[in-house]
Coordinates of C-alpha atoms and ligand atoms in Angstrom, one line a residue:
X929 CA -6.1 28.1 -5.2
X930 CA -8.3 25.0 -4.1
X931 CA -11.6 27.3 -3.7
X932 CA -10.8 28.7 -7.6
X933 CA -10.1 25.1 -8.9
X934 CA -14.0 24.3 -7.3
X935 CA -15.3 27.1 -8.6
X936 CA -14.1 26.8 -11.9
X937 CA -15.1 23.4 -11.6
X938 CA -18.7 23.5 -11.1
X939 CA -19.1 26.8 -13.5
X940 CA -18.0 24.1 -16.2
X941 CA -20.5 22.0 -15.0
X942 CA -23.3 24.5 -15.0
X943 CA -22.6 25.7 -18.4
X944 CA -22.6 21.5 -19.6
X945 CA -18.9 21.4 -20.8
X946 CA -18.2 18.2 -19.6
X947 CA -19.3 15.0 -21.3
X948 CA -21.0 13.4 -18.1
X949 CA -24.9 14.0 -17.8
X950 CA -25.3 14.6 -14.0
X951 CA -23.2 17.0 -12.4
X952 CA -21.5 14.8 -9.0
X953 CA -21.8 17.0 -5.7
X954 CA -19.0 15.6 -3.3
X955 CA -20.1 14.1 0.2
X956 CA -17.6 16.1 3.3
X957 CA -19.1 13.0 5.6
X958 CA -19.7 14.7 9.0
X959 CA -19.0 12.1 11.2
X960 CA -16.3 12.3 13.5
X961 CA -14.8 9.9 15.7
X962 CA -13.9 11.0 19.2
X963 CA -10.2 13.0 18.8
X964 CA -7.9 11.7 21.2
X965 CA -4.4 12.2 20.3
X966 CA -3.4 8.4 18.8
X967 CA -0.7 7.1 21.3
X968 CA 1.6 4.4 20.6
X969 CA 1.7 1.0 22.2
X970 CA 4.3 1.5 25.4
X971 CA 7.1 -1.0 24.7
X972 CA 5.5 -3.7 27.1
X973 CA 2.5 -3.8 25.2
X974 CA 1.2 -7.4 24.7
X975 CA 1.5 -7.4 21.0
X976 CA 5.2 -6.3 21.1
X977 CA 5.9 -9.3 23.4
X978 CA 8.8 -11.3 21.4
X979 CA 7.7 -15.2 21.3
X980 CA 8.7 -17.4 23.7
X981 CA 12.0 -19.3 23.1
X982 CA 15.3 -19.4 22.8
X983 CA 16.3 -17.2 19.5
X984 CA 12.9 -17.4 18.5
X985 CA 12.4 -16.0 14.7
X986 CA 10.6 -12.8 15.0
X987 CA 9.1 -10.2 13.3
X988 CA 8.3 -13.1 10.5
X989 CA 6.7 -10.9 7.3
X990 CA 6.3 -12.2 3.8
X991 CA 5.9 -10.6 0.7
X992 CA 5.3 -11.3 -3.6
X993 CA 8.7 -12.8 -4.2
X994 CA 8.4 -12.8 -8.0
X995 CA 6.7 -11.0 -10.9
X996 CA 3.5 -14.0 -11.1
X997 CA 3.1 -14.7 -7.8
X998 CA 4.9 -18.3 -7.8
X999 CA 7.3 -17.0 -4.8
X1000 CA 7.3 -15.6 -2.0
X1001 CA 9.9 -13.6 0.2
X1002 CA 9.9 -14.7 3.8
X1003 CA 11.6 -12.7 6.3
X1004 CA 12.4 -13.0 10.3
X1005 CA 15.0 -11.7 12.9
X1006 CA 17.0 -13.6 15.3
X1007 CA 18.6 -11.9 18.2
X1008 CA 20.9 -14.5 20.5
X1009 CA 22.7 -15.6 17.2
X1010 CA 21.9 -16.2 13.6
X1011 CA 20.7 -19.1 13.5
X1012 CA 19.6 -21.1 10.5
X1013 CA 18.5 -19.0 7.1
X1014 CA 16.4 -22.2 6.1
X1015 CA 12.7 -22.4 5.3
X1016 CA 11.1 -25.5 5.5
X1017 CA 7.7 -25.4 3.7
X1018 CA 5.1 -27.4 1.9
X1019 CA 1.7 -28.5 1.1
X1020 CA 1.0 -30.8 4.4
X1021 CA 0.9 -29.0 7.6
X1022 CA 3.0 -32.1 8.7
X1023 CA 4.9 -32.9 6.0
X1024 CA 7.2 -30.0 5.5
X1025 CA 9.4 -31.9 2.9
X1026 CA 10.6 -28.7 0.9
X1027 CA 13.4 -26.2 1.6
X1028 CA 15.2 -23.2 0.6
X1029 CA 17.9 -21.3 2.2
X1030 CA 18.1 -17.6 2.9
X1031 CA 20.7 -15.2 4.4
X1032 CA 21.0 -13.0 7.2
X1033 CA 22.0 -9.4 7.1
X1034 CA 22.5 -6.9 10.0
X1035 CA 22.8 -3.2 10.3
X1036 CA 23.6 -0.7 12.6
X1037 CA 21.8 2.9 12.8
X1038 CA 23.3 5.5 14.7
X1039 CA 23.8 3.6 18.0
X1040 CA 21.4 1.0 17.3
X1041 CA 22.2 -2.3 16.0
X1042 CA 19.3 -4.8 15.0
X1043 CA 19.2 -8.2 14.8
X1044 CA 20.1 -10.9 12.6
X1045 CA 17.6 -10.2 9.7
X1046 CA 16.7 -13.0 7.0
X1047 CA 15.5 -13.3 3.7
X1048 CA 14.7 -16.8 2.3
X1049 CA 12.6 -16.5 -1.2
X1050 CA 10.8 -20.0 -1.6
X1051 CA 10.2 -20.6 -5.9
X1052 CA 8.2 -22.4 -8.0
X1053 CA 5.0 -22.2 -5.7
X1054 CA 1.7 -24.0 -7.3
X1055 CA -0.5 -21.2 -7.7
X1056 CA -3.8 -21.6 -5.4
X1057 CA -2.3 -23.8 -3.0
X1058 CA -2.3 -23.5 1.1
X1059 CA 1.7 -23.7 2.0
X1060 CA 2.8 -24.2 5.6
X1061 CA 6.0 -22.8 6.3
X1062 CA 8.4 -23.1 9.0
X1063 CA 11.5 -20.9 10.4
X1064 CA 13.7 -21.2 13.4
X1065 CA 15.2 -24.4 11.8
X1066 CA 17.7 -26.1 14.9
X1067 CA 16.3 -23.5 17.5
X1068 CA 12.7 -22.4 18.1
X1069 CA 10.4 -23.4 15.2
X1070 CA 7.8 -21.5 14.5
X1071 CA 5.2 -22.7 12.0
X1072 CA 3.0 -20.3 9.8
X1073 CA 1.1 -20.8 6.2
X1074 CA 0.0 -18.8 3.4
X1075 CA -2.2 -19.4 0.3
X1076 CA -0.6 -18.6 -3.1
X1077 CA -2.9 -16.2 -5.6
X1078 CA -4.5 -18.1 -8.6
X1079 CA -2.9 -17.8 -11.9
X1080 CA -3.7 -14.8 -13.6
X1081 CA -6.5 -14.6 -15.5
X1082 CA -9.2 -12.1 -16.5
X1083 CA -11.7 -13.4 -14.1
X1084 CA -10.1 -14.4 -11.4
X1085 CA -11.3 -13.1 -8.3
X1086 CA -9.4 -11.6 -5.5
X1087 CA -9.9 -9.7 -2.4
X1088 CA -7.2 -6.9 -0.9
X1089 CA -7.0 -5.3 2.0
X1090 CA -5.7 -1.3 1.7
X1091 CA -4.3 0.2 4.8
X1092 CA -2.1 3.3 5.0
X1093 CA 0.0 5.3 7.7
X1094 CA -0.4 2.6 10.2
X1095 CA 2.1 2.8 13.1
X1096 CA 1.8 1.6 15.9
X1097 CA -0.2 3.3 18.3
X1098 CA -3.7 1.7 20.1
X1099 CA -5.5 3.2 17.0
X1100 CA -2.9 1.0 14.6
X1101 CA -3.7 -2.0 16.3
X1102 CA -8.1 -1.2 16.5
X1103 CA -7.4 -0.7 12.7
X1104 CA -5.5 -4.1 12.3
X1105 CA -7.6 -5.9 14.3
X1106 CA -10.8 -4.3 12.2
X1107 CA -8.8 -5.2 8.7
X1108 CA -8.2 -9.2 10.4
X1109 CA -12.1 -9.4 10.9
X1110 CA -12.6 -9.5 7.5
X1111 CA -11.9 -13.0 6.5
X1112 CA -12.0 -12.8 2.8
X1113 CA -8.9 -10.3 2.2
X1114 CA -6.0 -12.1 0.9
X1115 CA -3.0 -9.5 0.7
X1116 CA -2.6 -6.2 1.7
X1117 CA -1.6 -3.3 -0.4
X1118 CA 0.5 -1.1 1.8
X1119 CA 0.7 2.5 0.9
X1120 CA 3.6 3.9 2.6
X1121 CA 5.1 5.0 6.3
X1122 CA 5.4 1.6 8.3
X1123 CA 6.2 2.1 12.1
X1124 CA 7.2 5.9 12.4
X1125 CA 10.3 5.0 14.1
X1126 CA 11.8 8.4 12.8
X1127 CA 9.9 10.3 15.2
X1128 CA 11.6 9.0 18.4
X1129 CA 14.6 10.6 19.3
X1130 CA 17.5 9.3 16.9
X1131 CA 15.0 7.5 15.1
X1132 CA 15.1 4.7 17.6
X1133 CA 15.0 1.3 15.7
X1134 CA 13.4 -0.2 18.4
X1135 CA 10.6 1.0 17.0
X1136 CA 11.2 -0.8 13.7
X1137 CA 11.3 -4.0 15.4
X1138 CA 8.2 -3.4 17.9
X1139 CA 6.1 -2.7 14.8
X1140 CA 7.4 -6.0 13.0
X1141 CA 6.3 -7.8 16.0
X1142 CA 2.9 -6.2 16.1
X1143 CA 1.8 -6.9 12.4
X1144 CA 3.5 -10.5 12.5
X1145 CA -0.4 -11.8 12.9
X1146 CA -1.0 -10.7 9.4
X1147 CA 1.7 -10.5 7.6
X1148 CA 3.5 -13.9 8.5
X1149 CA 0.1 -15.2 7.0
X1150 CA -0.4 -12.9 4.1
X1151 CA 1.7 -11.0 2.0
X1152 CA 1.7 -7.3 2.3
X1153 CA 3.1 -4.9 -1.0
X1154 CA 5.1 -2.8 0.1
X1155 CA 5.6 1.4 -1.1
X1156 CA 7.5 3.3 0.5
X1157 CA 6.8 6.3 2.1
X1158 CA 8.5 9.5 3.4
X1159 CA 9.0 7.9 7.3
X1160 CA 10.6 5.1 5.6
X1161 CA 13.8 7.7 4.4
X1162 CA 15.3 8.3 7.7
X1163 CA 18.2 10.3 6.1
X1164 CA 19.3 11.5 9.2
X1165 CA 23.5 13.2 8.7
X1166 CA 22.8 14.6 12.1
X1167 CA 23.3 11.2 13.2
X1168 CA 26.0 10.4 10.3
X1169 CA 22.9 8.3 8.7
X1170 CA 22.7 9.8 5.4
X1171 CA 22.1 6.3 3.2
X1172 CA 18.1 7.0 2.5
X1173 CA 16.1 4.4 3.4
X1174 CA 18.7 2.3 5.1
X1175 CA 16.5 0.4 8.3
X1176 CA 13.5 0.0 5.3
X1177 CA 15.9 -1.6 2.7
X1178 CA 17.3 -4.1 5.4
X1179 CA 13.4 -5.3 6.4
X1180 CA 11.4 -5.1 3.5
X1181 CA 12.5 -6.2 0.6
X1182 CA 10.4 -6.6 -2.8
X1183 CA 10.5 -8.4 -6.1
X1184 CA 11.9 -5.9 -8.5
X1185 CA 14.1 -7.2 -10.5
X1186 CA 11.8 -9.5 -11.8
X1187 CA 9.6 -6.3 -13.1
X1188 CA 13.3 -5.1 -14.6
X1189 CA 13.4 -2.2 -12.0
X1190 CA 16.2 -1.4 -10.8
X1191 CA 15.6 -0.3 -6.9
X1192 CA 13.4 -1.9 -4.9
X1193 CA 11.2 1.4 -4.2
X1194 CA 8.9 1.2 -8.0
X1195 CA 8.4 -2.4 -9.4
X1196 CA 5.4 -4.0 -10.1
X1197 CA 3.5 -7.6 -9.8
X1198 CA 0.7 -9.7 -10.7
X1199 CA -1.6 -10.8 -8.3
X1200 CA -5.0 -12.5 -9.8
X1201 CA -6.5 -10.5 -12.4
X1202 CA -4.7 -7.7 -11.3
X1203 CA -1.0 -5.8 -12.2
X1204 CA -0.1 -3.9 -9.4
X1205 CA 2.8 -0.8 -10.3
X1206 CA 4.0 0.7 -7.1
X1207 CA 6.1 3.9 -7.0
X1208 CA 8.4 5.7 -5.2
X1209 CA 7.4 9.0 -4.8
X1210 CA 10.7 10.1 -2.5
X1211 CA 12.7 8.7 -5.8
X1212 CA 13.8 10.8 -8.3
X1213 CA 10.7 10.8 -11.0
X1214 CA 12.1 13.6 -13.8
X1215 CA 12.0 12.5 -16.6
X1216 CA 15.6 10.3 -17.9
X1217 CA 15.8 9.1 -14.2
X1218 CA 15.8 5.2 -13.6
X1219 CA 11.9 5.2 -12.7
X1220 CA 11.1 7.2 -15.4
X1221 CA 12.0 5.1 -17.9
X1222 CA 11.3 1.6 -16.0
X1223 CA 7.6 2.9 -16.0
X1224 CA 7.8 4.3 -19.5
X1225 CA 8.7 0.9 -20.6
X1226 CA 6.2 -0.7 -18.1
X1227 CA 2.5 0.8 -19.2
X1228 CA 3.0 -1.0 -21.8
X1229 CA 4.2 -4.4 -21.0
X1230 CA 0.4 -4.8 -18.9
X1231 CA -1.5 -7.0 -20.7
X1232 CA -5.1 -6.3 -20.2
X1233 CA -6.6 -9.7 -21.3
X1234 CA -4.8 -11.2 -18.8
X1235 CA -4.9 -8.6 -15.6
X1236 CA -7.9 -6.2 -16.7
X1237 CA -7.2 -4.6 -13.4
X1238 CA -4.6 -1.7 -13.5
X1239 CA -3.6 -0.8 -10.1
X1240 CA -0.5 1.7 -8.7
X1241 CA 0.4 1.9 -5.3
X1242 CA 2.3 5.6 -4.3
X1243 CA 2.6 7.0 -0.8
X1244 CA 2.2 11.4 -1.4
X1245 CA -1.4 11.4 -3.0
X1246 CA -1.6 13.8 -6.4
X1247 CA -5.3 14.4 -5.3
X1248 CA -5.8 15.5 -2.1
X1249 CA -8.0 18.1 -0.4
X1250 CA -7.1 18.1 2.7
X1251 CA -5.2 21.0 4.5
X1252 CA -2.3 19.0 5.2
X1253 CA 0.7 17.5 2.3
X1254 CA -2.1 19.9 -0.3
X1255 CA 0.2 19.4 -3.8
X1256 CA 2.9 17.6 -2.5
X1257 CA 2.2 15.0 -5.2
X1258 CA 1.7 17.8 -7.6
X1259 CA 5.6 16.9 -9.4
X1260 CA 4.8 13.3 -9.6
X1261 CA 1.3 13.9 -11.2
X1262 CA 2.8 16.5 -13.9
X1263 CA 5.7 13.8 -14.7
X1264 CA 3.2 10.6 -14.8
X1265 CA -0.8 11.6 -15.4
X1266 CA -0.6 11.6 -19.3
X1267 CA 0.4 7.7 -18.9
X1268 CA -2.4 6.7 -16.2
X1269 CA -4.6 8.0 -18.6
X1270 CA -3.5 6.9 -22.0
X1271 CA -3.2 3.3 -20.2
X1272 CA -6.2 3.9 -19.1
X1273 CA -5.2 3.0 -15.0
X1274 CA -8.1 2.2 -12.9
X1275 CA -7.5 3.1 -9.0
X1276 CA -4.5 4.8 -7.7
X1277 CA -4.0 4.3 -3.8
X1278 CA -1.8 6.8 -1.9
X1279 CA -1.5 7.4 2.0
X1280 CA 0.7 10.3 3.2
X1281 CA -3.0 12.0 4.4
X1282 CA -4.2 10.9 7.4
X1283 CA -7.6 10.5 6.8
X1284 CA -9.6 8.8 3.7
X1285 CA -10.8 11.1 0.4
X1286 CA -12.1 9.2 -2.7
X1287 CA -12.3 11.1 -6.0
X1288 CA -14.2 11.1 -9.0
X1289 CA -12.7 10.1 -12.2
X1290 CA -10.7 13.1 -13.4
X1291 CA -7.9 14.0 -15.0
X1292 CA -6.0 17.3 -15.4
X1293 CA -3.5 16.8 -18.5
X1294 CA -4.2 19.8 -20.7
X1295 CA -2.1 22.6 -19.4
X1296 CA 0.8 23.3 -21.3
X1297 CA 2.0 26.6 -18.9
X1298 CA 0.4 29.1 -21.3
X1299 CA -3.1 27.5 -22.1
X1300 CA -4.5 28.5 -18.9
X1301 CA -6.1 25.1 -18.8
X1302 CA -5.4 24.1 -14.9
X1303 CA -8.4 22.6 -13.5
X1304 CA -9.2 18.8 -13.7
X1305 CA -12.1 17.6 -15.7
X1306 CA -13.9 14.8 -15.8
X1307 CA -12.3 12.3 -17.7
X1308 CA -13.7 8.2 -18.0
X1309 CA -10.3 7.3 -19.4
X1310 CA -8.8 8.8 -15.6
X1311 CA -8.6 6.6 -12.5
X1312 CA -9.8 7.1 -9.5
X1313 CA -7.9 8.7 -6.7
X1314 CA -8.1 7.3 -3.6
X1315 CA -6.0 8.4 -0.2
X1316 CA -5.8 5.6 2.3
X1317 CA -3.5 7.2 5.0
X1318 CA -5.6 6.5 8.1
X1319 CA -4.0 3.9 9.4
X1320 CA -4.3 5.3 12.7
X1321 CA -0.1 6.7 14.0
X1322 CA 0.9 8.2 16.8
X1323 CA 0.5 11.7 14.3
X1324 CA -3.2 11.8 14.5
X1325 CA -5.9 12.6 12.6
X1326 CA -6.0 15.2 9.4
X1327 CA -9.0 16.9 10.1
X1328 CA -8.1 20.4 8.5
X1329 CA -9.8 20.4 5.1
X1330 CA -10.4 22.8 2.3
X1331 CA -13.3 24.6 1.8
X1332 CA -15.6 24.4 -0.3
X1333 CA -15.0 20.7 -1.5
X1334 CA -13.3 20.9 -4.6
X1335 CA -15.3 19.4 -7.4
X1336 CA -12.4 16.4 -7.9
X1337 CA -13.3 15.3 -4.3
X1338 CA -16.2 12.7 -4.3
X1339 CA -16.2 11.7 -0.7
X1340 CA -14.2 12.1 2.4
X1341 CA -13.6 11.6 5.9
X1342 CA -11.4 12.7 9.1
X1343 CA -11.8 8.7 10.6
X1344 CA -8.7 5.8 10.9
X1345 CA -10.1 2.8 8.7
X1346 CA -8.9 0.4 5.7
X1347 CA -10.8 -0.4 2.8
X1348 CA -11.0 -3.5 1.1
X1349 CA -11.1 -4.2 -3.1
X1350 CA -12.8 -7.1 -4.0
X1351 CA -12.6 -8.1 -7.8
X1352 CA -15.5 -10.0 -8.9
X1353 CA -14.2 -10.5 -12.7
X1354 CA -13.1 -8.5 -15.8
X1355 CA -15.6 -6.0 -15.4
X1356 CA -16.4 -5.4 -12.1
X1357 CA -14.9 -4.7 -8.4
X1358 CA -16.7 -3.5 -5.3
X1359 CA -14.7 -1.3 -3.0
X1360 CA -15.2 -0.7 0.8
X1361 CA -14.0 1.9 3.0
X1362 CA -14.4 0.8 6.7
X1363 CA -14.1 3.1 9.7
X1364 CA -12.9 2.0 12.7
X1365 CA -15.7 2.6 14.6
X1366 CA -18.0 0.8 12.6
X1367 CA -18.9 -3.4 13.0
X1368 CA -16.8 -4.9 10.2
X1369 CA -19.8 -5.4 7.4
X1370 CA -20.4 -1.9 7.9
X1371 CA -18.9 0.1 4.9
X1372 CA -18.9 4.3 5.4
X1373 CA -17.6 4.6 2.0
X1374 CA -18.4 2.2 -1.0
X1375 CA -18.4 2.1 -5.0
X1376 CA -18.9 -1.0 -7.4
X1377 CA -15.9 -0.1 -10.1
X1378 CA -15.6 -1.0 -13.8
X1379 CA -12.9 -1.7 -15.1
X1380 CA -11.6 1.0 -17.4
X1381 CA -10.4 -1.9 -20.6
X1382 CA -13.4 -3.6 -20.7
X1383 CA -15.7 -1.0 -20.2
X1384 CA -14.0 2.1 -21.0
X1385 CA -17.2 4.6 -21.0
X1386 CA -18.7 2.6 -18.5
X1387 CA -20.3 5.7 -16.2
X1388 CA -23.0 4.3 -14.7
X1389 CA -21.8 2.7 -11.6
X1390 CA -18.7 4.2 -10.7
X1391 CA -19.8 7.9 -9.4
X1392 CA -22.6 6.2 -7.4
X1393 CA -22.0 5.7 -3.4
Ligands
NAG1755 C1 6.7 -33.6 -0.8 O1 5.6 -34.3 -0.6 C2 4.5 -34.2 -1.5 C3 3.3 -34.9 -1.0 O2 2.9 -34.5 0.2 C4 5.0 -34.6 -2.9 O3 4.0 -34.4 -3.9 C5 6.3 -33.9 -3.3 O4 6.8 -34.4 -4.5 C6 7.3 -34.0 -2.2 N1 8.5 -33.2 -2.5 C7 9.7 -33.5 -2.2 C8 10.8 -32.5 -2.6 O5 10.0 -34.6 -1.7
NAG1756 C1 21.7 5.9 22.0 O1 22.1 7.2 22.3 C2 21.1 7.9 23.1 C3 21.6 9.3 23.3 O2 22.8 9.4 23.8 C4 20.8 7.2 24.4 O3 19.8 7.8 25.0 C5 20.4 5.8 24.1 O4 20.2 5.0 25.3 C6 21.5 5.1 23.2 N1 21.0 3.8 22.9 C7 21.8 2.7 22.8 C8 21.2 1.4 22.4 O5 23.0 2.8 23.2
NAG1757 C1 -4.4 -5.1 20.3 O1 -5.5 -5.7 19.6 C2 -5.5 -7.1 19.9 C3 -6.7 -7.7 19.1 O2 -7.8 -7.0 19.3 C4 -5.8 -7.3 21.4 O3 -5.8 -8.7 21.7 C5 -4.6 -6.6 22.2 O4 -4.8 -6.7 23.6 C6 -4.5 -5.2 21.8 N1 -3.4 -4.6 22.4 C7 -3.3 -3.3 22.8 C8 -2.1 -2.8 23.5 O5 -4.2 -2.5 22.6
NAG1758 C1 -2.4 -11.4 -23.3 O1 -3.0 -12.3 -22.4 C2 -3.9 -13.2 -23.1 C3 -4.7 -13.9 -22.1 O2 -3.8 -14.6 -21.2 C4 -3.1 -14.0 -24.1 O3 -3.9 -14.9 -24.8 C5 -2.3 -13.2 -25.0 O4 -1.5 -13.9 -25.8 C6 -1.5 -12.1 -24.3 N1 -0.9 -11.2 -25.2 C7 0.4 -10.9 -25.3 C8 0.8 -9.9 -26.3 O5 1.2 -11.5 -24.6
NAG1759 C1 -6.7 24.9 8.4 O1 -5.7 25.1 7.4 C2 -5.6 26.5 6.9 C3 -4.7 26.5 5.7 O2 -3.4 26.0 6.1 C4 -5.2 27.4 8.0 O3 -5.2 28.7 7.6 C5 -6.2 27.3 9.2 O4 -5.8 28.1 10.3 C6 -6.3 25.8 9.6 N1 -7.4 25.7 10.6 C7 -7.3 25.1 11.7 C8 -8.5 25.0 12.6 O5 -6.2 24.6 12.1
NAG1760 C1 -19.1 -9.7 -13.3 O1 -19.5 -9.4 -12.0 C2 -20.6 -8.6 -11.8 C3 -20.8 -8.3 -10.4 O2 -20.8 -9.5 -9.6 C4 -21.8 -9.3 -12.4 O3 -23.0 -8.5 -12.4 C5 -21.5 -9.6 -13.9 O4 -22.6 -10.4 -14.5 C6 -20.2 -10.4 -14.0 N1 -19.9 -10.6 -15.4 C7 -19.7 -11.7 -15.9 C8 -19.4 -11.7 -17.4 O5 -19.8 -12.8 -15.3
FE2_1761 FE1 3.7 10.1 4.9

């Protein structure tokens, strides 16, 4: 199937079908890192410690908390007792004069019971502004900070990080601490499967909370978008668990009612010059579902002139040639692909994979089940695909691809890494991929983009490494 999809693909090239002038061979990069098997962090690993205290907040994350980017969702766990819901935030490191309260939830999974979870959404944020927060009100404070996005605008710049897959396993951590050394990423785009708790034995939810503690050096100083991906289901009836993403919808929540969703799986937000649509795709998609119509009704609610940059987030990639997940996105992409590219969508992230592919811009809309017209084409109204997964979990690497390259594929590679997307303006983005291995201004993978609104036919840039 994959080798006939190449081969019809670069017949239709040699016979000049297509409208682009120069016929793209993909790059199968050779390099490979050493394969160990990734390992997680034991338990007593330093960056699981809890901090020191009595009912310390832990596990402190925050997240968009509205559709603009004038909130933001700040969450921690207590363990000894509750403890106070309250934030305490505001401009002056030392003057923490604001304050919102929260609540606390708890939940129990199988045999495990977690801690005392809280949610406090802080509102009416300036936008562009450095706010210090504080949690542990009455106990153990703990002090963090955070810088608001600018207000939206064509050509406003903003840099985010792109990790996948991560885990928590030594590779995790070598790919966090890679991401960290990059000073100018402001948020993270997250793409799906957290901390892989749901491959220990009754999906132990210790492993939820170790992972919370690990990231905590980002993510209680930048906000991270959440998707969620298949290891966040833990539908488990063996265990009399069968309410799907039950430990995922306790920790993580997201802003969707403010995008009119109506789960907190697919919603979307601005950030800077650019609208963000995440998806869920291990929620029902068919057409007349809730998502289906939320996004019908969303494309075209995006306003262009204001966020050029037309991004979606979705964990199972729908272009993928690697020997591992092949077409598991294939439903999604049938339902969805006309939209991306009548709303002309310019980069679709997806993890699921674990390792990193980048595509060219193609699209495969035409076939109608009888038309025989089943192989993408180059298309400079299509985004491009990129899969993200290599976060670096205890799963390992995908290094099983197919053969020959298909002629979708533009460039990929069997290495744990994040990439970064810097937006410059309307126009123009440059995008990174960065390897573990590699010093941090090393890029193994990079593209400048333009943006498919302003510069719809644009071709000269983005096929070019
Ligand atoms: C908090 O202090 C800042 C100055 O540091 C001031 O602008 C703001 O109005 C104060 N807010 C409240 C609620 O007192
Ligand atoms: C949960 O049950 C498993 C299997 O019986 C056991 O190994 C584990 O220690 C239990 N955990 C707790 C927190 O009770
Ligand atoms: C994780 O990475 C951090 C930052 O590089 C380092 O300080 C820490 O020792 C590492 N921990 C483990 C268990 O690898
Ligand atoms: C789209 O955004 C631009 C720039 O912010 C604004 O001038 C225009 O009114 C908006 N259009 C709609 C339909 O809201
Ligand atoms: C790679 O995947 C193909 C297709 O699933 C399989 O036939 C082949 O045995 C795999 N190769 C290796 C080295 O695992
Ligand atoms: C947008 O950014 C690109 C890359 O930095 C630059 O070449 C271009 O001139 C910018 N466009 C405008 C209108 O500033
Ligand atoms: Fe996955």
């Amino acid at each position: 199937m994959v080798d006939r999809i190449g081969a019809a693909w670069w017949c239709a090239c040699a016979v000049g079908m297509l409208v682009v002038g120069a016929c793209l061979a993909g790059e199968t990069s050779e390099y490979r890192r050493q394969l160990g098997s990734a390992v997680d962090m034991p338990l007593d690993a330093d960056v699981f410690r809890a901090p020191p205290g009595r009912n310390a907040p832990q596990q402190v994350h925050i997240t968009q908390g509205n559709h603009d980017g004038t909130a933001m969702i700040i969450s921690w766990v207590t363990t000894i007792e509750p403890g106070s819901s309250t934030v305490l935030y505001g401009t002056s490191e030392d003057n923490l004069n604001f304050s919102a309260d929260g609540k606390h939830t708890q939940y129990t999974f199988y045999n495990y019971t977690s801690g005392y979870i809280h949610h406090c959404t802080i509102k009416k944020l300036e936008f562009d502004t450095k706010y210090y927060y504080a949690v542990g009100i009455g106990q153990t404070v703990r002090k963090f900070w955070f810088r608001t996005p600018p207000k939206s605008g064509p050509d406003v710049p903003y840099t985010f990080g792109l990790i996948g897959d991560l885990g928590q396993s030594y590779d995790s951590n070598i790919t966090l601490a890679h991401y960290e050394s990059n000073s100018k990423a402001q948020a993270v785009l997250f793409v799906g499967d957290l901390c892989y708790a749901d491959n220990y034995p009754y999906h132990d939810n210790v492993r939820w909370d170790t992972w919370a503690r690990f990231v905590e050096r980002n993510v209680a100083y930048q906000p991270w978008i959440w998707t969620a991906g298949n290891h966040e289901i833990d539908f488990a009836p063996e265990l009399g668990e069968t309410k799907p993403f039950k430990p995922y919808s306790y920790r993580y929540p997201t802003p969707y009612k403010a995008s009119g969703s109506t789960a907190p799986f697919w919603y979307s937000v601005k950030r800077a010059s650019a609208y963000i649509i995440v998806l869920a795709s291990y929620s029902s998609y068919g057409k007349y579902t809730p998502q289906y119509k939320w996004l019908e009704a969303e494309f075209p609610k995006v306003n262009r002139s204001e966020t050029p940059w037309l991004i979606v987030l979705l964990h199972a990639p729908w272009y993928n040639s690697y020997n591992y997940h092949y077409m598991e996105g294939e439903s999604m992409r049938v339902m969805y692909e006309p939209w991306f590219v009548k709303y002309k969508v310019d980069l679709v992230f997806a993890g699921h994979v674990h390792a990193y592919e980048r595509t060219h811009r193609i699209s495969n809309v035409a076939y109608n089940i009888v038309n025989g017209q089943c192989t993408p084409v180059h298309d400079q109204s299509a985004p491009v695909y990129i899969t993200i997964g290599d976060g670096g979990n205890q799963e390992g690497l995908a290094t099983n691809m197919t053969a020959p390259q298909p002629g979708y594929s533009a460039f990929r590679e069997s290495s744990f890494g994040h990439a970064i997307l810097d937006i410059k303006n309307r126009t123009h983005a440059y995008y990174t991929w960065h390897r573990n291995q590699d010093g941090n201004a090393v890029a193994a993978d990079s593209m400048w983009f333009t943006n498919r609104y302003w510069q719809p036919t644009d071709e000269s840039l983005d096929d070019s490494q």
